[in-house]
């Protein structure tokens, strides 16, 4: 009896290794698996050591350096543009005015009923959006 149970167990375990029959299953191909090479950060040969007496990287203003990298510094203005800016009072403008222009606490000058009508006019070029010039 023992021999029969042992033979049945051996046959069942060997049948799992076969590729046909009741216990057929897909097996991974052990030769298709390969090892990936480890990730390596290549050296940056463009980096040079700092020159003696040069300012350290911690003292450089990063926001100013980023603005110069993006926009390339101030652009040269034509004489006409410079004259227009001077006439508009370029030197009197507050440096942070653009940050506070949309602030709800900003006081604005009342421009009158005509300005309110223009701002509240509907978009488009339909009949309601027509403008007329009054005769003088």
Coordinates of N, CA and C in Angstrom, one line a residue:
X1 N 0.8 -1.2 0.0 CA 0.0 0.0 0.0 C 0.9 1.3 0.0
X2 N 1.9 1.2 0.8 CA 2.8 2.3 0.8 C 3.5 2.6 -0.5
X3 N 3.8 1.5 -1.2 CA 4.5 1.7 -2.4 C 3.5 2.3 -3.4
X4 N 2.3 1.9 -3.4 CA 1.3 2.5 -4.3 C 1.1 4.0 -4.0
X5 N 1.0 4.4 -2.8 CA 0.9 5.9 -2.5 C 2.1 6.6 -2.9
X6 N 3.3 6.0 -2.7 CA 4.5 6.7 -3.0 C 4.6 6.8 -4.6
X7 N 4.2 5.8 -5.3 CA 4.3 5.8 -6.7 C 3.3 6.8 -7.3
X8 N 2.1 7.0 -6.7 CA 1.1 7.9 -7.1 C 1.6 9.4 -6.8
X9 N 2.2 9.6 -5.7 CA 2.8 10.9 -5.4 C 3.9 11.3 -6.3
X10 N 4.8 10.3 -6.6 CA 5.9 10.6 -7.5 C 5.3 10.9 -8.9
X11 N 4.3 10.2 -9.4 CA 3.7 10.4 -10.7 C 3.1 11.8 -10.8
X12 N 2.4 12.1 -9.7 CA 1.7 13.5 -9.7 C 2.7 14.6 -9.7
X13 N 3.8 14.4 -8.9 CA 4.8 15.5 -8.9 C 5.6 15.6 -10.2
X14 N 5.8 14.5 -10.9 CA 6.5 14.5 -12.2 C 5.5 15.0 -13.3
X15 N 4.3 14.8 -13.1 CA 3.3 15.3 -14.2 C 3.2 16.8 -14.2
X16 N 3.5 17.4 -13.1 CA 3.5 18.9 -13.0 C 4.7 19.5 -13.8
X17 N 5.7 18.7 -14.1 CA 6.8 19.2 -14.9 C 6.6 19.1 -16.3
X18 N 5.6 18.3 -16.7 CA 5.4 18.1 -18.2 C 4.6 19.3 -18.8
X19 N 4.7 19.4 -20.1 CA 4.0 20.5 -20.8 C 2.7 20.2 -21.4
X20 N 2.3 19.0 -21.3 CA 1.0 18.6 -21.8 C 0.2 17.8 -20.8
X21 N -1.0 17.8 -20.9 CA -1.8 17.1 -19.9 C -2.7 18.0 -19.1
X22 N -3.1 17.5 -18.0 CA -4.1 18.2 -17.1 C -3.4 19.4 -16.4
X23 N -2.2 19.3 -16.0 CA -1.6 20.4 -15.2 C -0.7 21.3 -16.1
X24 N -1.2 21.5 -17.3 CA -0.4 22.4 -18.2 C -0.5 23.9 -17.8
X25 N 0.6 24.6 -17.8 CA 0.5 26.0 -17.4 C 1.6 26.7 -18.1
X26 N 1.5 28.0 -18.2 CA 2.5 28.8 -18.8 C 3.6 29.1 -17.8
X27 N 4.8 28.9 -18.3 CA 6.0 29.0 -17.4 C 6.8 30.2 -18.0
X28 N 7.5 31.0 -17.1 CA 8.3 32.0 -17.6 C 9.6 31.4 -18.2
X29 N 10.1 32.1 -19.2 CA 11.3 31.7 -19.9 C 12.5 32.2 -19.1
X30 N 13.2 31.3 -18.4 CA 14.3 31.8 -17.6 C 15.5 32.4 -18.4
X31 N 15.5 32.1 -19.7 CA 16.6 32.7 -20.5 C 16.2 34.0 -21.0
X32 N 15.0 34.4 -20.9 CA 14.6 35.7 -21.4 C 14.8 36.8 -20.4
X33 N 15.1 36.5 -19.2 CA 15.3 37.4 -18.1 C 16.7 37.9 -18.1
X34 N 17.0 39.2 -18.1 CA 18.3 39.7 -18.1 C 18.4 40.7 -17.0
X35 N 19.6 41.0 -16.5 CA 19.8 41.9 -15.5 C 19.9 43.3 -16.1
X36 N 19.4 44.3 -15.5 CA 19.5 45.7 -15.9 C 20.8 46.3 -15.4
X37 N 21.4 47.1 -16.2 CA 22.6 47.8 -15.7 C 22.2 48.8 -14.7
X38 N 23.0 49.0 -13.7 CA 22.7 50.0 -12.6 C 22.7 51.4 -13.2
X39 N 21.9 52.3 -12.7 CA 21.8 53.7 -13.2 C 23.1 54.4 -12.7
X40 N 23.7 55.1 -13.6 CA 24.9 55.8 -13.2 C 24.8 57.3 -13.7
X41 N 25.0 58.2 -12.8 CA 25.0 59.6 -13.2 C 26.3 60.0 -13.8
X42 N 26.3 60.4 -15.1 CA 27.6 60.7 -15.7 C 28.2 62.0 -15.1
X43 N 29.5 62.1 -15.1 CA 30.1 63.3 -14.6 C 29.8 64.5 -15.5
X44 N 29.7 65.7 -14.9 CA 29.4 66.9 -15.7 C 30.8 67.6 -15.9
X45 N 31.4 67.4 -17.1 CA 32.7 68.0 -17.3 C 32.6 69.5 -17.5
X46 N 31.4 70.1 -17.6 CA 31.3 71.6 -17.8 C 31.5 72.3 -16.5
X47 N 31.4 71.6 -15.4 CA 31.6 72.2 -14.0 C 33.1 72.4 -13.8
X48 N 33.4 73.6 -13.3 CA 34.8 73.9 -13.0 C 34.8 74.3 -11.5
X49 N 35.9 74.1 -10.9 CA 36.0 74.5 -9.5 C 35.9 76.1 -9.4
X50 N 35.4 76.6 -8.3 CA 35.4 78.1 -8.2 C 36.7 78.7 -8.2
X51 N 36.8 79.9 -8.8 CA 38.1 80.6 -8.8 C 38.4 81.2 -7.5
X52 N 39.6 81.3 -7.1 CA 39.9 82.0 -5.8 C 39.5 83.4 -5.8
X53 N 38.8 83.8 -4.8 CA 38.3 85.2 -4.6 C 36.9 85.4 -5.3
X54 N 36.4 84.4 -6.0 CA 35.1 84.6 -6.6 C 34.0 84.4 -5.5
X55 N 32.8 85.1 -5.6 CA 31.8 84.9 -4.6 C 31.3 83.5 -4.5
X56 N 31.0 83.0 -3.4 CA 30.4 81.7 -3.2 C 29.0 81.6 -3.8
X57 N 28.6 80.4 -4.1 CA 27.2 80.2 -4.6 C 26.1 80.7 -3.7
X58 N 26.4 80.7 -2.4 CA 25.4 81.0 -1.4 C 25.2 82.5 -1.4
X59 N 26.1 83.3 -1.8 CA 25.9 84.8 -1.8 C 25.3 85.3 -3.1
X60 N 25.1 84.5 -4.1 CA 24.5 84.9 -5.3 C 23.0 84.9 -5.1
X61 N 22.3 86.0 -5.6 CA 20.8 86.1 -5.5 C 20.2 85.2 -6.5
X62 N 19.6 84.1 -6.1 CA 19.1 83.1 -7.1 C 17.9 83.6 -7.9
X63 N 17.1 84.4 -7.3 CA 15.9 84.9 -8.0 C 16.3 85.9 -9.1
X64 N 17.3 86.7 -8.8 CA 17.8 87.7 -9.8 C 18.5 86.9 -10.9
X65 N 19.3 85.9 -10.5 CA 20.0 85.1 -11.6 C 19.0 84.4 -12.5
X66 N 17.9 83.9 -11.9 CA 16.9 83.2 -12.7 C 16.2 84.2 -13.6
X67 N 15.9 85.4 -13.1 CA 15.2 86.4 -14.0 C 16.2 86.8 -15.2
X68 N 17.4 86.9 -14.9 CA 18.4 87.3 -16.0 C 18.5 86.1 -16.9
X69 N 18.5 84.9 -16.4 CA 18.5 83.7 -17.3 C 17.3 83.6 -18.2
X70 N 16.1 83.9 -17.7 CA 14.9 83.8 -18.5 C 14.7 85.0 -19.4
X71 N 15.0 86.2 -19.0 CA 14.6 87.4 -19.8 C 15.9 88.1 -20.3
X72 N 17.0 87.8 -19.9 CA 18.2 88.4 -20.4 C 18.5 89.8 -19.9
X73 N 18.0 90.2 -18.9 CA 18.3 91.6 -18.4 C 17.4 92.6 -19.1
X74 N 17.6 93.9 -18.7 CA 16.8 95.0 -19.3 C 17.1 95.1 -20.8
X75 N 16.1 95.4 -21.5 CA 16.2 95.6 -23.0 C 16.5 97.0 -23.3
X76 N 17.2 97.3 -24.3 CA 17.5 98.7 -24.7 C 16.2 99.3 -25.3
X77 N 15.9 100.5 -24.9 CA 14.7 101.2 -25.3 C 15.0 102.2 -26.4
X78 N 14.1 102.4 -27.3 CA 14.3 103.4 -28.4 C 14.1 104.8 -27.8
X79 N 14.6 105.8 -28.4 CA 14.5 107.1 -27.9 C 13.0 107.6 -27.8
X80 N 12.2 107.1 -28.7 CA 10.7 107.4 -28.6 C 10.1 106.8 -27.4
X81 N 10.4 105.5 -27.1 CA 9.8 104.9 -26.0 C 10.3 105.5 -24.7
X82 N 11.6 105.8 -24.6 CA 12.2 106.5 -23.5 C 11.5 107.8 -23.2
X83 N 11.2 108.6 -24.3 CA 10.6 109.9 -24.1 C 9.1 109.7 -23.6
X84 N 8.4 108.7 -24.1 CA 7.1 108.5 -23.7 C 7.0 108.1 -22.2
X85 N 8.0 107.2 -21.8 CA 8.0 106.8 -20.4 C 8.3 107.9 -19.5
X86 N 9.2 108.8 -19.9 CA 9.6 109.9 -19.1 C 8.4 110.9 -19.0
X87 N 7.7 111.1 -20.0 CA 6.5 112.0 -20.0 C 5.4 111.4 -19.1
X88 N 5.3 110.1 -19.1 CA 4.3 109.4 -18.2 C 4.7 109.4 -16.8
X89 N 5.9 109.7 -16.4 CA 6.3 109.7 -15.0 C 6.9 108.4 -14.6
X90 N 7.8 107.9 -15.4 CA 8.4 106.6 -15.1 C 9.2 106.6 -13.7
X91 N 9.8 107.7 -13.4 CA 10.6 107.8 -12.2 C 9.7 107.9 -10.9
X92 N 8.4 108.2 -11.1 CA 7.5 108.4 -9.9 C 6.8 107.1 -9.6
X93 N 6.9 106.1 -10.4 CA 6.1 104.9 -10.1 C 6.6 104.1 -9.0
X94 N 5.7 103.6 -8.2 CA 6.1 102.7 -7.0 C 6.6 101.4 -7.6
X95 N 7.6 100.8 -7.0 CA 8.1 99.5 -7.5 C 7.2 98.4 -7.5
X96 N 6.3 98.3 -6.4 CA 5.4 97.1 -6.3 C 4.0 97.4 -6.7
X97 N 3.8 98.4 -7.6 CA 2.4 98.8 -7.9 C 1.6 97.7 -8.6
X98 N 2.3 96.9 -9.3 CA 1.6 95.8 -10.1 C 1.0 94.8 -9.1
X99 N 1.7 94.6 -8.0 CA 1.2 93.6 -7.0 C -0.1 94.1 -6.3
X100 N -0.2 95.4 -6.1 CA -1.3 96.0 -5.3 C -2.4 96.5 -6.2
X101 N -2.3 96.5 -7.5 CA -3.3 97.1 -8.4 C -4.6 96.3 -8.3
X102 N -4.6 95.0 -8.2 CA -5.9 94.3 -8.1 C -6.4 94.1 -6.7
X103 N -5.7 94.6 -5.7 CA -6.1 94.5 -4.3 C -7.4 95.1 -4.0
X104 N -8.4 94.5 -3.3 CA -9.7 95.1 -3.0 C -9.5 96.4 -2.2
X105 N -8.5 96.5 -1.4 CA -8.3 97.7 -0.6 C -7.7 98.8 -1.3
X106 N -7.4 98.7 -2.6 CA -6.8 99.8 -3.4 C -7.9 100.8 -3.7
X107 N -7.6 102.0 -3.5 CA -8.6 103.1 -3.8 C -8.4 103.5 -5.3
X108 N -9.6 103.6 -5.9 CA -9.5 104.0 -7.4 C -10.3 105.3 -7.5
X109 N -10.0 106.0 -8.6 CA -10.6 107.3 -8.8 C -11.9 107.0 -9.7
X110 N -13.0 107.6 -9.3 CA -14.2 107.5 -10.0 C -14.1 108.1 -11.4
X111 N -14.2 107.4 -12.4 CA -14.0 107.9 -13.8 C -15.3 108.4 -14.4
X112 N -16.4 108.1 -13.8 CA -17.7 108.6 -14.4 C -18.5 107.6 -14.9
X113 N -19.7 108.0 -15.3 CA -20.8 107.1 -15.9 C -20.4 106.5 -17.2
X114 N -19.7 107.2 -18.0 CA -19.3 106.8 -19.4 C -18.3 105.6 -19.3
X115 N -17.4 105.7 -18.4 CA -16.4 104.6 -18.2 C -17.1 103.3 -17.7
X116 N -18.1 103.5 -16.8 CA -18.8 102.3 -16.3 C -19.6 101.7 -17.4
X117 N -20.2 102.5 -18.3 CA -21.0 102.0 -19.4 C -20.1 101.2 -20.4
X118 N -18.9 101.7 -20.6 CA -17.9 101.0 -21.5 C -17.5 99.7 -20.9
X119 N -17.2 99.7 -19.6 CA -16.8 98.4 -19.0 C -17.9 97.4 -18.9
X120 N -19.1 97.9 -18.7 CA -20.3 97.0 -18.6 C -20.9 96.6 -20.0
X121 N -20.3 97.1 -21.1 CA -20.9 96.8 -22.4 C -20.7 95.3 -22.7
X122 N -21.7 94.7 -23.4 CA -21.6 93.3 -23.7 C -20.5 93.1 -24.8
X123 N -20.0 91.9 -24.8 CA -18.9 91.5 -25.8 C -19.6 91.2 -27.1
X124 N -18.8 91.3 -28.1 CA -19.3 91.0 -29.5 C -19.5 92.2 -30.3
X125 N -19.9 92.0 -31.5 CA -20.2 93.2 -32.4 C -21.6 93.2 -32.9
X126 N -22.5 92.9 -31.9 CA -23.9 92.9 -32.3 C -24.5 94.3 -32.1
X127 N -25.8 94.4 -32.1 CA -26.4 95.7 -32.1 C -26.2 96.4 -30.7
X128 N -26.1 95.7 -29.7 CA -25.9 96.3 -28.3 C -24.5 96.8 -28.1
X129 N -23.6 96.4 -28.9 CA -22.2 96.7 -28.7 C -21.7 97.9 -29.6
X130 N -22.7 98.6 -30.3 CA -22.3 99.6 -31.2 C -22.0 100.9 -30.4
X131 N -21.0 101.7 -30.9 CA -20.7 102.9 -30.3 C -20.9 104.1 -31.3
X132 N -21.3 105.2 -30.7 CA -21.5 106.4 -31.5 C -20.7 107.5 -31.0
X133 N -20.2 108.4 -31.9 CA -19.4 109.5 -31.5 C -20.3 110.7 -31.6
X134 N -20.4 111.5 -30.4 CA -21.3 112.6 -30.4 C -20.8 113.8 -31.2
X135 N -21.7 114.5 -31.8 CA -21.3 115.7 -32.7 C -21.0 116.9 -31.8
X136 N -19.9 117.6 -32.1 CA -19.6 118.8 -31.3 C -20.1 120.0 -31.9

